Amino acid sequence: QVQLVESGGGLVQAGGSLRLSCAASGRTFSNYFMGWFRQTPGKEREFVAAIRRSGSRTYYADSVKGRFTISRDNAKNTVTLQMNTLKPEDTAVYYCAAREWAGDPYRSGNYEYWGQGTQVTVSS
């Protein structure tokens, strides 16, 4: 198993930036494909970004492309989501997720492990 702990959420004005981090422990971090998802009350969990085990390829939702950047440091067992030019519609609980096996990176059901989430609130 792998344990995931997110940090870095908070309140920011529209146009501002936040940096989310996810610290992993328990297993070899570089074995895991990592993703970020977000969720608002009453809605399904939504894909935000993902990154391959080596960091060689990244994936983004259209809504965040050009504003968010996902990266990972396999030596430090962390994955980071840099969020710039934030909009009120980015307000959500953000979750870090990990999966060991191949599959569609955009589907939340393909991820085996989840963090507890961190709240991001963007005021207008």
N, CA, C and O atoms as a GROMACS GRO file, in nm:
protein
  496
    1GLN      N    1   0.083  -0.120   0.000
    1GLN     CA    2   0.000   0.000   0.000
    1GLN      C    3   0.086   0.124   0.000
    1GLN      O    4   0.204   0.121   0.036
    2VAL      N    5   0.025   0.235  -0.041
    2VAL     CA    6   0.090   0.364  -0.035
    2VAL      C    7  -0.002   0.462   0.035
    2VAL      O    8  -0.123   0.460   0.012
    3GLN      N    9   0.054   0.545   0.120
    3GLN     CA   10  -0.022   0.647   0.190
    3GLN      C   11   0.007   0.783   0.127
    3GLN      O   12   0.122   0.814   0.094
    4LEU      N   13  -0.097   0.863   0.110
    4LEU     CA   14  -0.084   0.992   0.045
    4LEU      C   15  -0.136   1.101   0.136
    4LEU      O   16  -0.244   1.088   0.194
    5VAL      N   17  -0.061   1.210   0.148
    5VAL     CA   18  -0.101   1.322   0.231
    5VAL      C   19  -0.083   1.451   0.151
    5VAL      O   20   0.028   1.486   0.111
    6GLU      N   21  -0.196   1.521   0.128
    6GLU     CA   22  -0.191   1.647   0.054
    6GLU      C   23  -0.168   1.765   0.149
    6GLU      O   24  -0.201   1.759   0.268
    7SER      N   25  -0.112   1.870   0.094
    7SER     CA   26  -0.096   1.995   0.169
    7SER      C   27  -0.092   2.110   0.068
    7SER      O   28  -0.072   2.089  -0.052
    8GLY      N   29  -0.109   2.231   0.121
    8GLY     CA   30  -0.094   2.350   0.037
    8GLY      C   31  -0.222   2.418  -0.004
    8GLY      O   32  -0.218   2.522  -0.071
    9GLY      N   33  -0.337   2.362   0.033
    9GLY     CA   34  -0.462   2.427  -0.001
    9GLY      C   35  -0.482   2.554   0.079
    9GLY      O   36  -0.405   2.583   0.171
   10GLY      N   37  -0.586   2.630   0.043
   10GLY     CA   38  -0.615   2.752   0.116
   10GLY      C   39  -0.708   2.842   0.038
   10GLY      O   40  -0.772   2.801  -0.059
   11LEU      N   41  -0.713   2.967   0.083
   11LEU     CA   42  -0.798   3.068   0.022
   11LEU      C   43  -0.711   3.165  -0.058
   11LEU      O   44  -0.609   3.214  -0.009
   12VAL      N   45  -0.752   3.191  -0.181
   12VAL     CA   46  -0.675   3.281  -0.266
   12VAL      C   47  -0.772   3.359  -0.353
   12VAL      O   48  -0.881   3.312  -0.384
   13GLN      N   49  -0.732   3.479  -0.392
   13GLN     CA   50  -0.816   3.560  -0.481
   13GLN      C   51  -0.801   3.511  -0.625
   13GLN      O   52  -0.701   3.451  -0.662
   14ALA      N   53  -0.903   3.538  -0.703
   14ALA     CA   54  -0.898   3.504  -0.845
   14ALA      C   55  -0.776   3.569  -0.909
   14ALA      O   56  -0.743   3.685  -0.882
   15GLY      N   57  -0.708   3.491  -0.993
   15GLY     CA   58  -0.586   3.537  -1.056
   15GLY      C   59  -0.461   3.500  -0.980
   15GLY      O   60  -0.350   3.513  -1.031
   16GLY      N   61  -0.478   3.452  -0.858
   16GLY     CA   62  -0.365   3.415  -0.774
   16GLY      C   63  -0.316   3.274  -0.801
   16GLY      O   64  -0.362   3.207  -0.894
   17SER      N   65  -0.222   3.230  -0.719
   17SER     CA   66  -0.159   3.099  -0.736
   17SER      C   67  -0.157   3.023  -0.604
   17SER      O   68  -0.154   3.081  -0.496
   18LEU      N   69  -0.159   2.891  -0.618
   18LEU     CA   70  -0.137   2.802  -0.506
   18LEU      C   71  -0.054   2.684  -0.554
   18LEU      O   72  -0.055   2.649  -0.672
   19ARG      N   73   0.017   2.624  -0.460
   19ARG     CA   74   0.098   2.507  -0.492
   19ARG      C   75   0.058   2.395  -0.397
   19ARG      O   76   0.076   2.404  -0.276
   20LEU      N   77   0.002   2.289  -0.454
   20LEU     CA   78  -0.036   2.172  -0.376
   20LEU      C   79   0.075   2.068  -0.381
   20LEU      O   80   0.140   2.048  -0.484
   21SER      N   81   0.096   2.004  -0.268
   21SER     CA   82   0.194   1.896  -0.262
   21SER      C   83   0.127   1.770  -0.209
   21SER      O   84   0.032   1.775  -0.132
   22CYS      N   85   0.180   1.658  -0.253
   22CYS     CA   86   0.132   1.529  -0.206
   22CYS      C   87   0.254   1.446  -0.169
   22CYS      O   88   0.340   1.418  -0.254
   23ALA      N   89   0.262   1.408  -0.043
   23ALA     CA   90   0.372   1.326   0.005
   23ALA      C   91   0.328   1.181   0.013
   23ALA      O   92   0.223   1.150   0.070
   24ALA      N   93   0.407   1.094  -0.044
   24ALA     CA   94   0.374   0.952  -0.048
   24ALA      C   95   0.468   0.873   0.042
   24ALA      O   96   0.586   0.906   0.055
   25SER      N   97   0.414   0.769   0.102
   25SER     CA   98   0.497   0.680   0.184
   25SER      C   99   0.442   0.540   0.176
   25SER      O  100   0.326   0.518   0.141
   26GLY      N  101   0.525   0.446   0.208
   26GLY     CA  102   0.482   0.308   0.220
   26GLY      C  103   0.536   0.214   0.114
   26GLY      O  104   0.569   0.100   0.146
   27ARG      N  105   0.545   0.257  -0.007
   27ARG     CA  106   0.596   0.171  -0.114
   27ARG      C  107   0.687   0.254  -0.204
   27ARG      O  108   0.701   0.375  -0.184
   28THR      N  109   0.747   0.191  -0.302
   28THR     CA  110   0.836   0.262  -0.394
   28THR      C  111   0.756   0.359  -0.479
   28THR      O  112   0.677   0.318  -0.564
   29PHE      N  113   0.778   0.487  -0.455
   29PHE     CA  114   0.697   0.591  -0.518
   29PHE      C  115   0.706   0.587  -0.669
   29PHE      O  116   0.606   0.610  -0.737
   30SER      N  117   0.821   0.558  -0.722
   30SER     CA  118   0.840   0.560  -0.867
   30SER      C  119   0.763   0.448  -0.938
   30SER      O  120   0.758   0.446  -1.061
   31ASN      N  121   0.705   0.356  -0.865
   31ASN     CA  122   0.622   0.252  -0.924
   31ASN      C  123   0.482   0.299  -0.955
   31ASN      O  124   0.405   0.228  -1.019
   32TYR      N  125   0.446   0.419  -0.909
   32TYR     CA  126   0.309   0.466  -0.915
   32TYR      C  127   0.289   0.580  -1.013
   32TYR      O  128   0.364   0.678  -1.015
   33PHE      N  129   0.187   0.564  -1.091
   33PHE     CA  130   0.134   0.670  -1.176
   33PHE      C  131   0.051   0.760  -1.083
   33PHE      O  132  -0.031   0.710  -1.006
   34MET      N  133   0.073   0.891  -1.091
   34MET     CA  134   0.010   0.982  -0.996
   34MET      C  135  -0.089   1.077  -1.064
   34MET      O  136  -0.070   1.116  -1.179
   35GLY      N  137  -0.193   1.112  -0.991
   35GLY     CA  138  -0.292   1.203  -1.047
   35GLY      C  139  -0.347   1.298  -0.942
   35GLY      O  140  -0.334   1.275  -0.822
   36TRP      N  141  -0.408   1.404  -0.990
   36TRP     CA  142  -0.483   1.498  -0.906
   36TRP      C  143  -0.626   1.504  -0.958
   36TRP      O  144  -0.650   1.512  -1.078
   37PHE      N  145  -0.718   1.500  -0.865
   37PHE     CA  146  -0.860   1.513  -0.895
   37PHE      C  147  -0.918   1.620  -0.803
   37PHE      O  148  -0.855   1.658  -0.705
   38ARG      N  149  -1.036   1.666  -0.835
   38ARG     CA  150  -1.104   1.762  -0.748
   38ARG      C  151  -1.252   1.731  -0.745
   38ARG      O  152  -1.308   1.668  -0.834
   39GLN      N  153  -1.314   1.778  -0.638
   39GLN     CA  154  -1.456   1.750  -0.620
   39GLN      C  155  -1.524   1.863  -0.546
   39GLN      O  156  -1.470   1.917  -0.450
   40THR      N  157  -1.643   1.899  -0.593
   40THR     CA  158  -1.728   1.996  -0.525
   40THR      C  159  -1.854   1.924  -0.480
   40THR      O  160  -1.889   1.819  -0.534
   41PRO      N  161  -1.922   1.979  -0.379
   41PRO     CA  162  -2.041   1.913  -0.324
   41PRO      C  163  -2.145   1.882  -0.430
   41PRO      O  164  -2.181   1.968  -0.511
   42GLY      N  165  -2.193   1.760  -0.430
   42GLY     CA  166  -2.298   1.720  -0.522
   42GLY      C  167  -2.250   1.681  -0.660
   42GLY      O  168  -2.330   1.645  -0.746
   43LYS      N  169  -2.119   1.688  -0.682
   43LYS     CA  170  -2.065   1.653  -0.814
   43LYS      C  171  -1.968   1.536  -0.803
   43LYS      O  172  -1.914   1.507  -0.696
   44GLU      N  173  -1.946   1.470  -0.915
   44GLU     CA  174  -1.850   1.361  -0.918
   44GLU      C  175  -1.708   1.415  -0.915
   44GLU      O  176  -1.681   1.530  -0.950
   45ARG      N  177  -1.618   1.327  -0.872
   45ARG     CA  178  -1.478   1.364  -0.870
   45ARG      C  179  -1.430   1.385  -1.013
   45ARG      O  180  -1.458   1.306  -1.103
   46GLU      N  181  -1.356   1.495  -1.032
   46GLU     CA  182  -1.319   1.539  -1.166
   46GLU      C  183  -1.168   1.530  -1.184
   46GLU      O  184  -1.092   1.572  -1.097
   47PHE      N  185  -1.125   1.477  -1.297
   47PHE     CA  186  -0.983   1.470  -1.329
   47PHE      C  187  -0.924   1.611  -1.346
   47PHE      O  188  -0.986   1.698  -1.407
   48VAL      N  189  -0.804   1.630  -1.292
   48VAL     CA  190  -0.734   1.757  -1.308
   48VAL      C  191  -0.604   1.738  -1.387
   48VAL      O  192  -0.584   1.801  -1.491
   49ALA      N  193  -0.518   1.650  -1.338
   49ALA     CA  194  -0.388   1.630  -1.402
   49ALA      C  195  -0.332   1.495  -1.358
   49ALA      O  196  -0.371   1.440  -1.255
   50ALA      N  197  -0.238   1.443  -1.438
   50ALA     CA  198  -0.172   1.317  -1.404
   50ALA      C  199  -0.032   1.318  -1.463
   50ALA      O  200   0.000   1.395  -1.554
   51ILE      N  201   0.051   1.229  -1.409
   51ILE     CA  202   0.189   1.223  -1.453
   51ILE      C  203   0.237   1.079  -1.448
   51ILE      O  204   0.207   1.005  -1.355
   52ARG      N  205   0.313   1.041  -1.549
   52ARG     CA  206   0.366   0.907  -1.556
   52ARG      C  207   0.470   0.882  -1.448
   52ARG      O  208   0.518   0.975  -1.383
   53ARG      N  209   0.505   0.755  -1.429
   53ARG     CA  210   0.598   0.717  -1.323
   53ARG      C  211   0.731   0.789  -1.332
   53ARG      O  212   0.787   0.831  -1.231
   54SER      N  213   0.782   0.802  -1.452
   54SER     CA  214   0.912   0.867  -1.471
   54SER      C  215   0.900   1.018  -1.485
   54SER      O  216   1.000   1.089  -1.484
   55GLY      N  217   0.777   1.067  -1.498
   55GLY     CA  218   0.756   1.209  -1.523
   55GLY      C  219   0.768   1.246  -1.669
   55GLY      O  220   0.768   1.364  -1.704
   56SER      N  221   0.780   1.146  -1.756
   56SER     CA  222   0.806   1.171  -1.898
   56SER      C  223   0.686   1.226  -1.973
   56SER      O  224   0.699   1.285  -2.080
   57ARG      N  225   0.568   1.205  -1.916
   57ARG     CA  226   0.449   1.256  -1.982
   57ARG      C  227   0.348   1.302  -1.878
   57ARG      O  228   0.335   1.242  -1.771
   58THR      N  229   0.277   1.411  -1.912
   58THR     CA  230   0.174   1.464  -1.824
   58THR      C  231   0.042   1.473  -1.900
   58THR      O  232   0.038   1.475  -2.023
   59TYR      N  233  -0.064   1.478  -1.822
   59TYR     CA  234  -0.199   1.484  -1.877
   59TYR      C  235  -0.275   1.592  -1.801
   59TYR      O  236  -0.258   1.608  -1.680
   60TYR      N  237  -0.361   1.667  -1.873
   60TYR     CA  238  -0.435   1.774  -1.810
   60TYR      C  239  -0.579   1.777  -1.860
   60TYR      O  240  -0.607   1.743  -1.974
   61ALA      N  241  -0.668   1.818  -1.771
   61ALA     CA  242  -0.804   1.850  -1.812
   61ALA      C  243  -0.801   1.978  -1.894
   61ALA      O  244  -0.719   2.067  -1.869
   62ASP      N  245  -0.890   1.988  -1.990
   62ASP     CA  246  -0.893   2.109  -2.074
   62ASP      C  247  -0.913   2.234  -1.991
   62ASP      O  248  -0.862   2.341  -2.026
   63SER      N  249  -0.987   2.222  -1.883
   63SER     CA  250  -1.020   2.339  -1.802
   63SER      C  251  -0.900   2.398  -1.729
   63SER      O  252  -0.904   2.513  -1.685
   64VAL      N  253  -0.793   2.320  -1.715
   64VAL     CA  254  -0.676   2.369  -1.642
   64VAL      C  255  -0.552   2.380  -1.728
   64VAL      O  256  -0.449   2.430  -1.684
   65LYS      N  257  -0.561   2.332  -1.851
   65LYS     CA  258  -0.445   2.332  -1.940
   65LYS      C  259  -0.392   2.474  -1.958
   65LYS      O  260  -0.469   2.566  -1.984
   66GLY      N  261  -0.262   2.490  -1.944
   66GLY     CA  262  -0.200   2.621  -1.956
   66GLY      C  263  -0.195   2.700  -1.827
   66GLY      O  264  -0.126   2.802  -1.819
   67ARG      N  265  -0.268   2.654  -1.725
   67ARG     CA  266  -0.269   2.724  -1.596
   67ARG      C  267  -0.208   2.638  -1.485
   67ARG      O  268  -0.143   2.691  -1.395
   68PHE      N  269  -0.228   2.508  -1.492
   68PHE     CA  270  -0.179   2.416  -1.389
   68PHE      C  271  -0.061   2.336  -1.445
   68PHE      O  272  -0.055   2.306  -1.565
   69THR      N  273   0.031   2.301  -1.355
   69THR     CA  274   0.145   2.217  -1.393
   69THR      C  275   0.165   2.109  -1.288
   69THR      O  276   0.178   2.138  -1.169
   70ILE      N  277   0.168   1.985  -1.333
   70ILE     CA  278   0.196   1.874  -1.243
   70ILE      C  279   0.341   1.832  -1.260
   70ILE      O  280   0.394   1.830  -1.371
   71SER      N  281   0.405   1.799  -1.148
   71SER     CA  282   0.543   1.751  -1.153
   71SER      C  283   0.563   1.653  -1.038
   71SER      O  284   0.482   1.645  -0.947
   72ARG      N  285   0.672   1.579  -1.044
   72ARG     CA  286   0.702   1.484  -0.937
   72ARG      C  287   0.852   1.479  -0.913
   72ARG      O  288   0.933   1.507  -1.001
   73ASP      N  289   0.884   1.443  -0.789
   73ASP     CA  290   1.023   1.423  -0.750
   73ASP      C  291   1.030   1.284  -0.687
   73ASP      O  292   0.994   1.265  -0.571
   74ASN      N  293   1.077   1.188  -0.764
   74ASN     CA  294   1.080   1.049  -0.716
   74ASN      C  295   1.181   1.029  -0.604
   74ASN      O  296   1.169   0.934  -0.526
   75ALA      N  297   1.279   1.115  -0.595
   75ALA     CA  298   1.376   1.105  -0.485
   75ALA      C  299   1.315   1.151  -0.353
   75ALA      O  300   1.355   1.105  -0.246
   76LYS      N  301   1.218   1.241  -0.362
   76LYS     CA  302   1.154   1.296  -0.241
   76LYS      C  303   1.014   1.240  -0.219
   76LYS      O  304   0.947   1.277  -0.122
   77ASN      N  305   0.970   1.151  -0.308
   77ASN     CA  306   0.838   1.088  -0.295
   77ASN      C  307   0.726   1.190  -0.291
   77ASN      O  308   0.634   1.179  -0.210
   78THR      N  309   0.733   1.288  -0.378
   78THR     CA  310   0.631   1.392  -0.380
   78THR      C  311   0.583   1.420  -0.523
   78THR      O  312   0.656   1.404  -0.621
   79VAL      N  313   0.459   1.460  -0.531
   79VAL     CA  314   0.401   1.510  -0.655
   79VAL      C  315   0.339   1.645  -0.623
   79VAL      O  316   0.279   1.664  -0.518
   80THR      N  317   0.355   1.738  -0.715
   80THR     CA  318   0.316   1.876  -0.692
   80THR      C  319   0.222   1.924  -0.802
   80THR      O  320   0.235   1.886  -0.919
   81LEU      N  321   0.127   2.007  -0.763
   81LEU     CA  322   0.038   2.070  -0.860
   81LEU      C  323   0.050   2.220  -0.842
   81LEU      O  324   0.001   2.276  -0.744
   82GLN      N  325   0.116   2.284  -0.936
   82GLN     CA  326   0.128   2.430  -0.935
   82GLN      C  327   0.007   2.486  -1.007
   82GLN      O  328  -0.017   2.454  -1.124
   83MET      N  329  -0.069   2.569  -0.939
   83MET     CA  330  -0.192   2.624  -0.994
   83MET      C  331  -0.179   2.775  -1.007
   83MET      O  332  -0.166   2.845  -0.907
   84ASN      N  333  -0.184   2.824  -1.128
   84ASN     CA  334  -0.173   2.967  -1.156
   84ASN      C  335  -0.302   3.019  -1.217
   84ASN      O  336  -0.384   2.943  -1.266
   85THR      N  337  -0.316   3.149  -1.214
   85THR     CA  338  -0.433   3.216  -1.272
   85THR      C  339  -0.561   3.147  -1.227
   85THR      O  340  -0.646   3.109  -1.308
   86LEU      N  341  -0.573   3.131  -1.099
   86LEU     CA  342  -0.687   3.058  -1.045
   86LEU      C  343  -0.818   3.133  -1.067
   86LEU      O  344  -0.822   3.256  -1.067
   87LYS      N  345  -0.923   3.055  -1.085
   87LYS     CA  346  -1.057   3.109  -1.109
   87LYS      C  347  -1.152   3.058  -1.000
   87LYS      O  348  -1.126   2.955  -0.940
   88PRO      N  349  -1.259   3.129  -0.975
   88PRO     CA  350  -1.356   3.081  -0.874
   88PRO      C  351  -1.403   2.938  -0.903
   88PRO      O  352  -1.430   2.862  -0.809
   89GLU      N  353  -1.414   2.901  -1.027
   89GLU     CA  354  -1.461   2.766  -1.062
   89GLU      C  355  -1.357   2.658  -1.032
   89GLU      O  356  -1.387   2.539  -1.046
   90ASP      N  357  -1.238   2.697  -0.991
   90ASP     CA  358  -1.138   2.600  -0.946
   90ASP      C  359  -1.159   2.561  -0.800
   90ASP      O  360  -1.092   2.470  -0.749
   91THR      N  361  -1.250   2.628  -0.733
   91THR     CA  362  -1.280   2.597  -0.593
   91THR      C  363  -1.329   2.454  -0.581
   91THR      O  364  -1.425   2.415  -0.647
   92ALA      N  365  -1.262   2.376  -0.494
   92ALA     CA  366  -1.296   2.236  -0.477
   92ALA      C  367  -1.205   2.177  -0.370
   92ALA      O  368  -1.109   2.240  -0.326
   93VAL      N  369  -1.236   2.055  -0.332
   93VAL     CA  370  -1.140   1.974  -0.255
   93VAL      C  371  -1.054   1.900  -0.357
   93VAL      O  372  -1.106   1.833  -0.446
   94TYR      N  373  -0.925   1.913  -0.342
   94TYR     CA  374  -0.831   1.851  -0.434
   94TYR      C  375  -0.771   1.725  -0.370
   94TYR      O  376  -0.728   1.726  -0.255
   95TYR      N  377  -0.771   1.618  -0.449
   95TYR     CA  378  -0.724   1.489  -0.402
   95TYR      C  379  -0.604   1.442  -0.484
   95TYR      O  380  -0.602   1.456  -0.606
   96CYS      N  381  -0.508   1.388  -0.415
   96CYS     CA  382  -0.396   1.320  -0.478
   96CYS      C  383  -0.430   1.172  -0.489
   96CYS      O  384  -0.492   1.115  -0.398
   97ALA      N  385  -0.391   1.109  -0.599
   97ALA     CA  386  -0.424   0.969  -0.620
   97ALA      C  387  -0.307   0.895  -0.683
   97ALA      O  388  -0.224   0.955  -0.752
   98ALA      N  389  -0.302   0.765  -0.658
   98ALA     CA  390  -0.193   0.683  -0.712
   98ALA      C  391  -0.247   0.552  -0.766
   98ALA      O  392  -0.343   0.496  -0.714
   99ARG      N  393  -0.184   0.504  -0.870
   99ARG     CA  394  -0.218   0.371  -0.920
   99ARG      C  395  -0.092   0.302  -0.969
   99ARG      O  396   0.001   0.366  -1.018
  100GLU      N  397  -0.092   0.173  -0.954
  100GLU     CA  398   0.026   0.096  -0.990
  100GLU      C  399   0.015   0.037  -1.130
  100GLU      O  400   0.116   0.015  -1.197
  101TRP      N  401  -0.107   0.010  -1.173
  101TRP     CA  402  -0.127  -0.060  -1.299
  101TRP      C  403  -0.171   0.034  -1.409
  101TRP      O  404  -0.216   0.146  -1.383
  102ALA      N  405  -0.158  -0.011  -1.532
  102ALA     CA  406  -0.193   0.068  -1.649
  102ALA      C  407  -0.344   0.089  -1.657
  102ALA      O  408  -0.422   0.011  -1.603
  103GLY      N  409  -0.383   0.197  -1.726
  103GLY     CA  410  -0.525   0.226  -1.744
  103GLY      C  411  -0.545   0.370  -1.784
  103GLY      O  412  -0.450   0.449  -1.788
  104ASP      N  413  -0.666   0.403  -1.814
  104ASP     CA  414  -0.702   0.538  -1.853
  104ASP      C  415  -0.667   0.635  -1.740
  104ASP      O  416  -0.722   0.622  -1.630
  105PRO      N  417  -0.577   0.730  -1.762
  105PRO     CA  418  -0.536   0.820  -1.652
  105PRO      C  419  -0.645   0.918  -1.611
  105PRO      O  420  -0.634   0.981  -1.506
  106TYR      N  421  -0.749   0.932  -1.692
  106TYR     CA  422  -0.852   1.032  -1.667
  106TYR      C  423  -0.964   0.980  -1.576
  106TYR      O  424  -1.046   1.058  -1.527
  107ARG      N  425  -0.968   0.850  -1.555
  107ARG     CA  426  -1.078   0.791  -1.479
  107ARG      C  427  -1.041   0.772  -1.333
  107ARG      O  428  -0.942   0.705  -1.303
  108SER      N  429  -1.118   0.826  -1.244
  108SER     CA  430  -1.088   0.813  -1.101
  108SER      C  431  -1.094   0.668  -1.056
  108SER      O  432  -1.022   0.629  -0.964
  109GLY      N  433  -1.177   0.588  -1.120
  109GLY     CA  434  -1.190   0.448  -1.080
  109GLY      C  435  -1.066   0.365  -1.106
  109GLY      O  436  -1.054   0.254  -1.054
  110ASN      N  437  -0.973   0.417  -1.185
  110ASN     CA  438  -0.850   0.345  -1.213
  110ASN      C  439  -0.741   0.368  -1.110
  110ASN      O  440  -0.633   0.310  -1.119
  111TYR      N  441  -0.768   0.453  -1.012
  111TYR     CA  442  -0.669   0.483  -0.909
  111TYR      C  443  -0.700   0.404  -0.783
  111TYR      O  444  -0.815   0.395  -0.740
  112GLU      N  445  -0.596   0.347  -0.726
  112GLU     CA  446  -0.614   0.258  -0.611
  112GLU      C  447  -0.605   0.330  -0.478
  112GLU      O  448  -0.670   0.290  -0.381
  113TYR      N  449  -0.526   0.434  -0.471
  113TYR     CA  450  -0.499   0.499  -0.343
  113TYR      C  451  -0.529   0.648  -0.353
  113TYR      O  452  -0.506   0.713  -0.455
  114TRP      N  453  -0.582   0.700  -0.241
  114TRP     CA  454  -0.626   0.839  -0.238
  114TRP      C  455  -0.581   0.905  -0.108
  114TRP      O  456  -0.573   0.842  -0.002
  115GLY      N  457  -0.551   1.034  -0.119
  115GLY     CA  458  -0.527   1.113   0.000
  115GLY      C  459  -0.658   1.161   0.060
  115GLY      O  460  -0.765   1.127   0.011
  116GLN      N  461  -0.649   1.238   0.167
  116GLN     CA  462  -0.768   1.283   0.238
  116GLN      C  463  -0.826   1.409   0.177
  116GLN      O  464  -0.939   1.447   0.209
  117GLY      N  465  -0.751   1.475   0.092
  117GLY     CA  466  -0.800   1.594   0.024
  117GLY      C  467  -0.758   1.722   0.093
  117GLY      O  468  -0.736   1.725   0.214
  118THR      N  469  -0.746   1.828   0.015
  118THR     CA  470  -0.716   1.960   0.068
  118THR      C  471  -0.805   2.063  -0.001
  118THR      O  472  -0.823   2.059  -0.123
  119GLN      N  473  -0.860   2.154   0.078
  119GLN     CA  474  -0.957   2.250   0.025
  119GLN      C  475  -0.886   2.366  -0.044
  119GLN      O  476  -0.791   2.424   0.009
  120VAL      N  477  -0.932   2.397  -0.163
  120VAL     CA  478  -0.888   2.515  -0.236
  120VAL      C  479  -1.010   2.603  -0.260
  120VAL      O  480  -1.109   2.558  -0.317
  121THR      N  481  -1.001   2.727  -0.216
  121THR     CA  482  -1.111   2.821  -0.234
  121THR      C  483  -1.059   2.945  -0.305
  121THR      O  484  -0.964   3.008  -0.260
  122VAL      N  485  -1.121   2.979  -0.417
  122VAL     CA  486  -1.081   3.095  -0.496
  122VAL      C  487  -1.194   3.196  -0.491
  122VAL      O  488  -1.305   3.169  -0.537
  123SER      N  489  -1.165   3.312  -0.436
  123SER     CA  490  -1.267   3.416  -0.424
  123SER      C  491  -1.264   3.508  -0.544
  123SER      O  492  -1.159   3.533  -0.605
  124SER      N  493  -1.381   3.559  -0.577
  124SER     CA  494  -1.390   3.646  -0.696
  124SER      C  495  -1.369   3.791  -0.659
  124SER      O  496  -1.372   3.878  -0.746
   0.00000   0.00000   0.00000
